[in-house]
Amino acid sequence: MTPLTCGDAKQSDLGSDWNRVRSTRDSSETAPCLLSAGQRRSRPYYFAEVRRPGEPSLVIPLAYKGNHSDSATSAEQPASASAHAEAVHIGRWSETPGLLFSTQLPTDGGTMTVHALQAPGSGGRSYPAEGREANLDAKPAQENVMSDIRPPTEGPVAPEPVRGRHVQPKDYAWFRGSPARTTAAGLMAFAGSGHATARHLTDRQGRKRFTGLEHAADMSIQDAAHVLFGNEYIGAGHVFRLNGPRVEAFSGMDEDVFRLLARGDVEEYRALVHASRHVRPRLTFDEDWGGPVSVHADGSVFALRLLPEQDRDAMPRLRGA
């Protein structure tokens, strides 16, 4: 493992309530959903996908730990986190890159420290197998793949397999589609569209959970549309209390992006997002909306504002995000 970064930040500098509410969305997916939902094995917490159209994606396992103790505890945590990151090999044995994190968050309001280790490697890329490209627009396939990790044979006797998951060339076509479809499902769930979420999942990933009646009492439903910064967004509205005042939240997707994913055009979505990745992101206060708005490169948006009848004196707490 190679030390990558070590960043410090005062807890008082971590932002206001807005920063605590806004969930970070990036090109990462939870490993249990992407791999084999329901199985109790050590595995990475997330996969980060680095991609460019026309080239094989680089998929990096991520694992992290946290503590409220000291640097000695932080120094030990990457060792235990490595068991999770190393539980998945993509391509050649022991060549998969990885990232490990340990976050030290003191309870006395002092300095938060993030330690990171990088494991370099030539693996992590799922090249087309036997000329077969993954069809990202096809219905997701529920397959039994990725047996235990098998070290290379160096003598007449093959070594015993190692507990874990091994994405081999025969699995590449399936594995290339998994991050794309899991990302699409997450975005549709973020926008509150259960049926659009279901079309990108297998039964093991919870597809049936999103195919029933969409009711506001038990889930977020796609029931709202707003114009933000001149663009139309479709999503779900929420109302809750934030330190007392009642707040309206809107989570959704750019209308064009939403339509693409709702009808299953994952390939076109990924091309569109890649082309607009430098111009779409935005984080600022929208006067017309009346609160802070965060737009991500993936087309998702999250916005907050006080309900109209609330005391406008509370607005600076939102504006300070």
Coordinates of C-alpha atoms in Angstrom, one line a residue:
M1 CA 0.0 0.0 0.0
T2 CA 1.2 3.5 -0.9
P3 CA 0.2 6.5 1.2
L4 CA -2.0 8.7 -0.9
T5 CA -3.3 11.7 1.1
C6 CA -3.7 12.8 4.6
G7 CA -6.1 15.8 5.0
D8 CA -7.0 17.8 8.1
A9 CA -10.1 19.9 8.6
K10 CA -11.6 21.6 11.6
Q11 CA -15.0 20.2 12.6
S12 CA -16.2 23.8 12.7
D13 CA -15.3 24.2 9.0
L14 CA -17.3 21.2 7.8
G15 CA -20.3 23.4 6.8
S16 CA -23.8 24.1 8.0
D17 CA -26.9 21.9 8.1
W18 CA -27.0 22.0 4.3
N19 CA -23.7 20.2 4.0
R20 CA -24.8 17.6 6.5
V21 CA -28.0 16.9 4.7
R22 CA -26.7 16.8 1.1
S23 CA -25.6 13.2 0.4
T24 CA -22.5 13.0 -1.8
R25 CA -23.3 11.3 -5.2
D26 CA -20.4 10.3 -7.4
S27 CA -19.3 7.5 -9.7
S28 CA -19.3 4.9 -6.9
E29 CA -21.6 2.1 -6.1
T30 CA -22.1 0.0 -3.0
A31 CA -20.5 -3.4 -3.4
P32 CA -23.3 -5.5 -1.8
C33 CA -25.8 -4.3 -4.4
L34 CA -23.3 -4.7 -7.3
L35 CA -21.9 -8.0 -6.4
S36 CA -24.1 -10.5 -4.6
A37 CA -26.8 -9.1 -2.5
G38 CA -27.7 -11.1 0.6
Q39 CA -24.4 -13.0 0.9
R40 CA -22.4 -12.6 4.1
R41 CA -18.8 -12.4 3.0
S42 CA -16.0 -9.8 3.4
R43 CA -16.2 -7.4 0.5
P44 CA -15.4 -3.8 -0.4
Y45 CA -17.8 -1.2 0.8
Y46 CA -17.9 0.6 -2.5
F47 CA -16.6 0.4 -6.1
A48 CA -15.4 3.5 -7.8
E49 CA -15.7 3.4 -11.6
V50 CA -13.5 5.6 -13.7
R51 CA -14.7 5.6 -17.3
R52 CA -14.3 7.1 -20.7
P53 CA -16.6 6.3 -23.7
G54 CA -15.1 3.7 -25.9
E55 CA -12.6 2.4 -23.3
P56 CA -12.8 -0.3 -20.6
S57 CA -13.8 1.2 -17.3
L58 CA -11.4 1.1 -14.3
V59 CA -13.2 -0.3 -11.3
I60 CA -11.5 0.3 -7.9
P61 CA -12.6 -1.4 -4.7
L62 CA -12.9 1.0 -1.7
A63 CA -12.9 0.2 2.0
Y64 CA -12.9 2.6 5.0
K65 CA -12.9 2.7 8.8
G66 CA -13.5 5.4 11.3
N67 CA -12.7 6.1 14.9
H68 CA -12.9 8.7 17.7
S69 CA -9.6 7.8 19.2
D70 CA -6.0 8.7 18.1
S71 CA -3.5 8.2 15.3
A72 CA -2.4 4.8 16.6
T73 CA -5.9 3.5 16.1
S74 CA -6.0 5.0 12.6
A75 CA -2.7 3.3 11.7
E76 CA -4.2 -0.1 12.5
Q77 CA -7.5 0.4 10.7
P78 CA -6.2 0.2 7.0
A79 CA -5.0 -3.3 7.8
S80 CA -8.5 -4.5 8.7
A81 CA -10.0 -2.5 5.8
S82 CA -7.6 -4.2 3.4
A83 CA -9.4 -7.6 4.0
H84 CA -12.5 -6.1 2.5
A85 CA -10.8 -4.4 -0.5
E86 CA -8.7 -7.5 -1.3
A87 CA -11.8 -9.8 -1.2
V88 CA -12.4 -8.9 -4.9
H89 CA -10.0 -9.4 -7.7
I90 CA -10.7 -8.0 -11.1
G91 CA -8.6 -9.6 -13.8
R92 CA -5.2 -11.0 -13.0
W93 CA -4.7 -12.3 -9.5
S94 CA -3.4 -9.7 -6.9
E95 CA -3.3 -6.9 -9.5
T96 CA -6.5 -5.0 -8.6
P97 CA -5.9 -1.5 -7.4
G98 CA -7.6 -0.3 -4.2
L99 CA -8.2 2.6 -1.9
L100 CA -8.3 2.4 1.9
F101 CA -9.5 5.2 4.2
S102 CA -9.4 5.7 8.0
T103 CA -11.1 8.8 9.4
Q104 CA -10.1 10.1 12.8
L105 CA -12.9 12.3 14.3
P106 CA -12.1 13.5 17.8
T107 CA -15.0 14.0 20.2
D108 CA -13.6 17.2 21.6
G109 CA -14.2 19.3 18.5
G110 CA -10.6 19.2 17.4
T111 CA -9.1 18.3 14.1
M112 CA -10.6 15.7 11.8
T113 CA -7.9 13.7 9.9
V114 CA -8.5 11.4 6.9
H115 CA -5.7 8.9 6.2
A116 CA -5.7 7.2 2.8
L117 CA -3.7 4.4 1.3
Q118 CA -3.5 3.5 -2.4
A119 CA -2.7 0.0 -3.7
P120 CA -1.5 0.2 -7.3
G121 CA -2.1 -2.5 -9.7
S122 CA -2.6 -3.3 -13.4
G123 CA -6.0 -4.9 -12.9
G124 CA -9.4 -3.5 -12.4
R125 CA -10.3 -3.3 -16.1
S126 CA -12.9 -5.6 -17.7
Y127 CA -11.9 -5.8 -21.3
P128 CA -14.4 -7.2 -23.8
A129 CA -14.3 -11.0 -23.7
E130 CA -14.0 -12.7 -27.0
G131 CA -15.2 -9.6 -28.8
R132 CA -18.4 -9.4 -26.8
E133 CA -19.4 -6.0 -25.7
A134 CA -21.8 -5.5 -22.8
N135 CA -25.3 -4.3 -23.8
L136 CA -26.1 -1.8 -21.1
D137 CA -29.6 -1.2 -22.5
A138 CA -30.5 -4.9 -22.1
K139 CA -32.5 -6.3 -19.2
P140 CA -30.0 -7.0 -16.3
A141 CA -29.1 -10.7 -16.1
Q142 CA -29.1 -12.5 -12.8
E143 CA -26.1 -14.8 -13.0
N144 CA -24.0 -16.9 -10.6
V145 CA -20.5 -15.8 -11.3
M146 CA -17.2 -14.9 -9.6
S147 CA -16.1 -18.0 -7.7
D148 CA -13.5 -18.0 -5.0
I149 CA -10.2 -16.2 -5.9
R150 CA -7.8 -18.6 -7.6
P151 CA -4.1 -17.9 -7.3
P152 CA -2.0 -18.7 -10.4
T153 CA -0.6 -22.3 -10.7
E154 CA 3.2 -22.3 -10.4
G155 CA 3.8 -26.1 -10.2
P156 CA 2.1 -29.4 -10.9
V157 CA -0.5 -28.9 -8.2
A158 CA -3.0 -26.0 -8.3
P159 CA -3.1 -23.9 -5.1
E160 CA -6.2 -23.9 -3.0
P161 CA -8.7 -21.1 -3.9
V162 CA -8.9 -18.1 -1.5
R163 CA -12.1 -17.0 0.0
G164 CA -13.4 -14.0 -2.0
R165 CA -14.7 -13.0 -5.4
H166 CA -12.8 -13.2 -8.7
V167 CA -14.0 -11.4 -11.8
Q168 CA -12.3 -13.4 -14.6
P169 CA -12.4 -12.8 -18.4
K170 CA -15.5 -14.9 -18.9
D171 CA -17.3 -12.6 -16.5
Y172 CA -16.2 -9.3 -18.1
A173 CA -19.3 -8.7 -20.2
W174 CA -21.5 -9.2 -17.2
F175 CA -19.3 -7.1 -14.8
R176 CA -19.1 -4.2 -17.2
G177 CA -22.8 -3.8 -17.2
S178 CA -23.3 -4.1 -13.4
P179 CA -21.8 -0.7 -12.4
A180 CA -23.8 1.0 -15.1
R181 CA -27.1 -0.5 -14.3
T182 CA -26.6 -0.2 -10.5
T183 CA -25.8 3.5 -11.0
A184 CA -28.9 4.0 -13.1
A185 CA -31.1 2.3 -10.4
G186 CA -29.6 4.5 -7.7
L187 CA -30.4 7.7 -9.7
M188 CA -33.9 6.6 -10.4
A189 CA -34.5 5.8 -6.7
F190 CA -33.0 9.2 -5.8
A191 CA -35.7 10.8 -8.1
G192 CA -38.4 8.7 -6.5
S193 CA -39.4 6.6 -9.5
G194 CA -39.8 3.0 -8.2
H195 CA -40.7 1.4 -11.5
A196 CA -37.8 3.0 -13.3
T197 CA -35.6 1.8 -10.5
A198 CA -36.8 -1.7 -10.9
R199 CA -36.0 -2.0 -14.6
H200 CA -32.3 -1.7 -13.8
L201 CA -32.1 -4.3 -11.0
T202 CA -32.3 -8.1 -10.6
D203 CA -34.4 -9.9 -8.1
R204 CA -31.5 -10.4 -5.8
Q205 CA -30.8 -6.7 -5.9
G206 CA -34.3 -5.9 -4.7
R207 CA -36.2 -5.3 -7.9
K208 CA -39.5 -6.6 -6.5
R209 CA -39.3 -4.0 -3.8
F210 CA -39.9 -1.2 -6.4
T211 CA -42.6 -2.9 -8.5
G212 CA -45.5 -2.5 -6.1
L213 CA -47.8 0.4 -5.4
E214 CA -45.8 3.7 -5.0
H215 CA -47.3 5.4 -2.0
A216 CA -46.0 8.5 -0.2
A217 CA -46.5 6.8 3.2
D218 CA -43.8 4.2 2.7
M219 CA -41.4 5.6 0.1
S220 CA -40.3 8.7 -1.8
I221 CA -42.3 8.9 -5.0
Q222 CA -41.6 10.8 -8.2
D223 CA -44.3 13.5 -7.8
A224 CA -42.6 16.9 -8.4
A225 CA -41.0 19.0 -11.1
H226 CA -39.1 22.3 -10.7
V227 CA -37.2 24.7 -12.9
L228 CA -33.8 25.4 -11.4
F229 CA -31.2 27.6 -13.1
G230 CA -33.4 27.5 -16.2
N231 CA -33.5 23.7 -16.5
E232 CA -36.4 21.4 -15.8
Y233 CA -35.9 18.7 -13.1
I234 CA -38.1 15.8 -12.2
G235 CA -38.1 14.1 -8.9
A236 CA -39.6 13.8 -5.4
G237 CA -40.6 16.4 -2.8
H238 CA -40.0 16.0 0.9
V239 CA -40.9 18.0 4.0
F240 CA -39.1 17.7 7.3
R241 CA -37.7 19.8 10.2
L242 CA -34.2 21.2 10.2
N243 CA -33.2 22.5 13.6
G244 CA -36.8 23.6 14.1
P245 CA -38.1 25.3 10.9
R246 CA -40.0 23.2 8.4
V247 CA -38.0 22.7 5.3
E248 CA -38.9 21.5 1.8
A249 CA -36.4 19.3 0.0
F250 CA -36.4 18.3 -3.7
S251 CA -34.4 15.4 -5.0
G252 CA -34.5 14.7 -8.7
M253 CA -32.9 14.4 -12.1
D254 CA -32.4 16.6 -15.1
E255 CA -35.5 16.0 -17.3
D256 CA -33.6 14.7 -20.3
V257 CA -31.5 12.4 -18.1
F258 CA -34.5 11.1 -16.3
R259 CA -36.3 10.3 -19.6
L260 CA -33.3 8.4 -20.8
L261 CA -32.9 6.2 -17.7
A262 CA -36.7 5.7 -17.3
R263 CA -36.9 4.0 -20.7
G264 CA -33.6 2.1 -20.2
D265 CA -31.2 4.0 -22.5
V266 CA -28.2 3.6 -20.2
E267 CA -25.6 3.8 -23.0
E268 CA -27.0 7.2 -24.2
Y269 CA -27.2 8.4 -20.6
R270 CA -23.5 7.7 -19.9
A271 CA -22.4 9.4 -23.2
L272 CA -24.5 12.5 -22.3
V273 CA -23.2 12.7 -18.7
H274 CA -19.6 12.3 -19.9
A275 CA -20.0 15.1 -22.5
S276 CA -21.5 17.5 -19.9
R277 CA -19.4 16.6 -16.9
H278 CA -17.6 20.0 -16.8
V279 CA -20.6 22.3 -17.3
R280 CA -23.4 20.6 -15.3
P281 CA -22.1 20.7 -11.7
R282 CA -23.3 23.6 -9.6
L283 CA -23.6 24.5 -6.0
T284 CA -25.1 27.9 -5.1
F285 CA -28.1 29.7 -3.7
D286 CA -31.0 30.0 -6.2
E287 CA -33.0 33.1 -5.5
D288 CA -35.9 32.0 -7.6
W289 CA -36.1 28.7 -5.8
G290 CA -35.4 30.3 -2.4
G291 CA -32.6 28.1 -1.1
P292 CA -29.4 26.3 -1.9
V293 CA -29.3 24.0 -4.9
S294 CA -26.6 21.3 -5.7
V295 CA -26.4 19.9 -9.2
H296 CA -24.0 17.0 -9.8
A297 CA -22.3 15.9 -13.0
D298 CA -24.6 12.8 -13.2
G299 CA -27.6 14.9 -13.7
S300 CA -29.0 14.7 -10.1
V301 CA -30.1 17.7 -8.1
F302 CA -30.8 18.3 -4.5
A303 CA -32.4 21.5 -3.3
L304 CA -33.6 22.9 0.1
R305 CA -35.8 25.8 1.0
L306 CA -37.9 26.9 3.9
L307 CA -41.6 26.4 3.5
P308 CA -43.3 29.7 2.5
E309 CA -45.0 30.3 5.9
Q310 CA -41.7 29.9 7.8
D311 CA -39.8 32.8 9.5
R312 CA -37.5 34.1 6.9
D313 CA -34.9 35.0 9.6
A314 CA -34.0 31.3 9.6
M315 CA -32.8 31.6 6.0
P316 CA -29.2 32.6 6.7
R317 CA -28.6 29.1 8.1
L318 CA -29.4 27.7 4.7
R319 CA -27.7 30.4 2.8
G320 CA -24.4 29.8 4.7
A321 CA -24.0 26.3 3.1

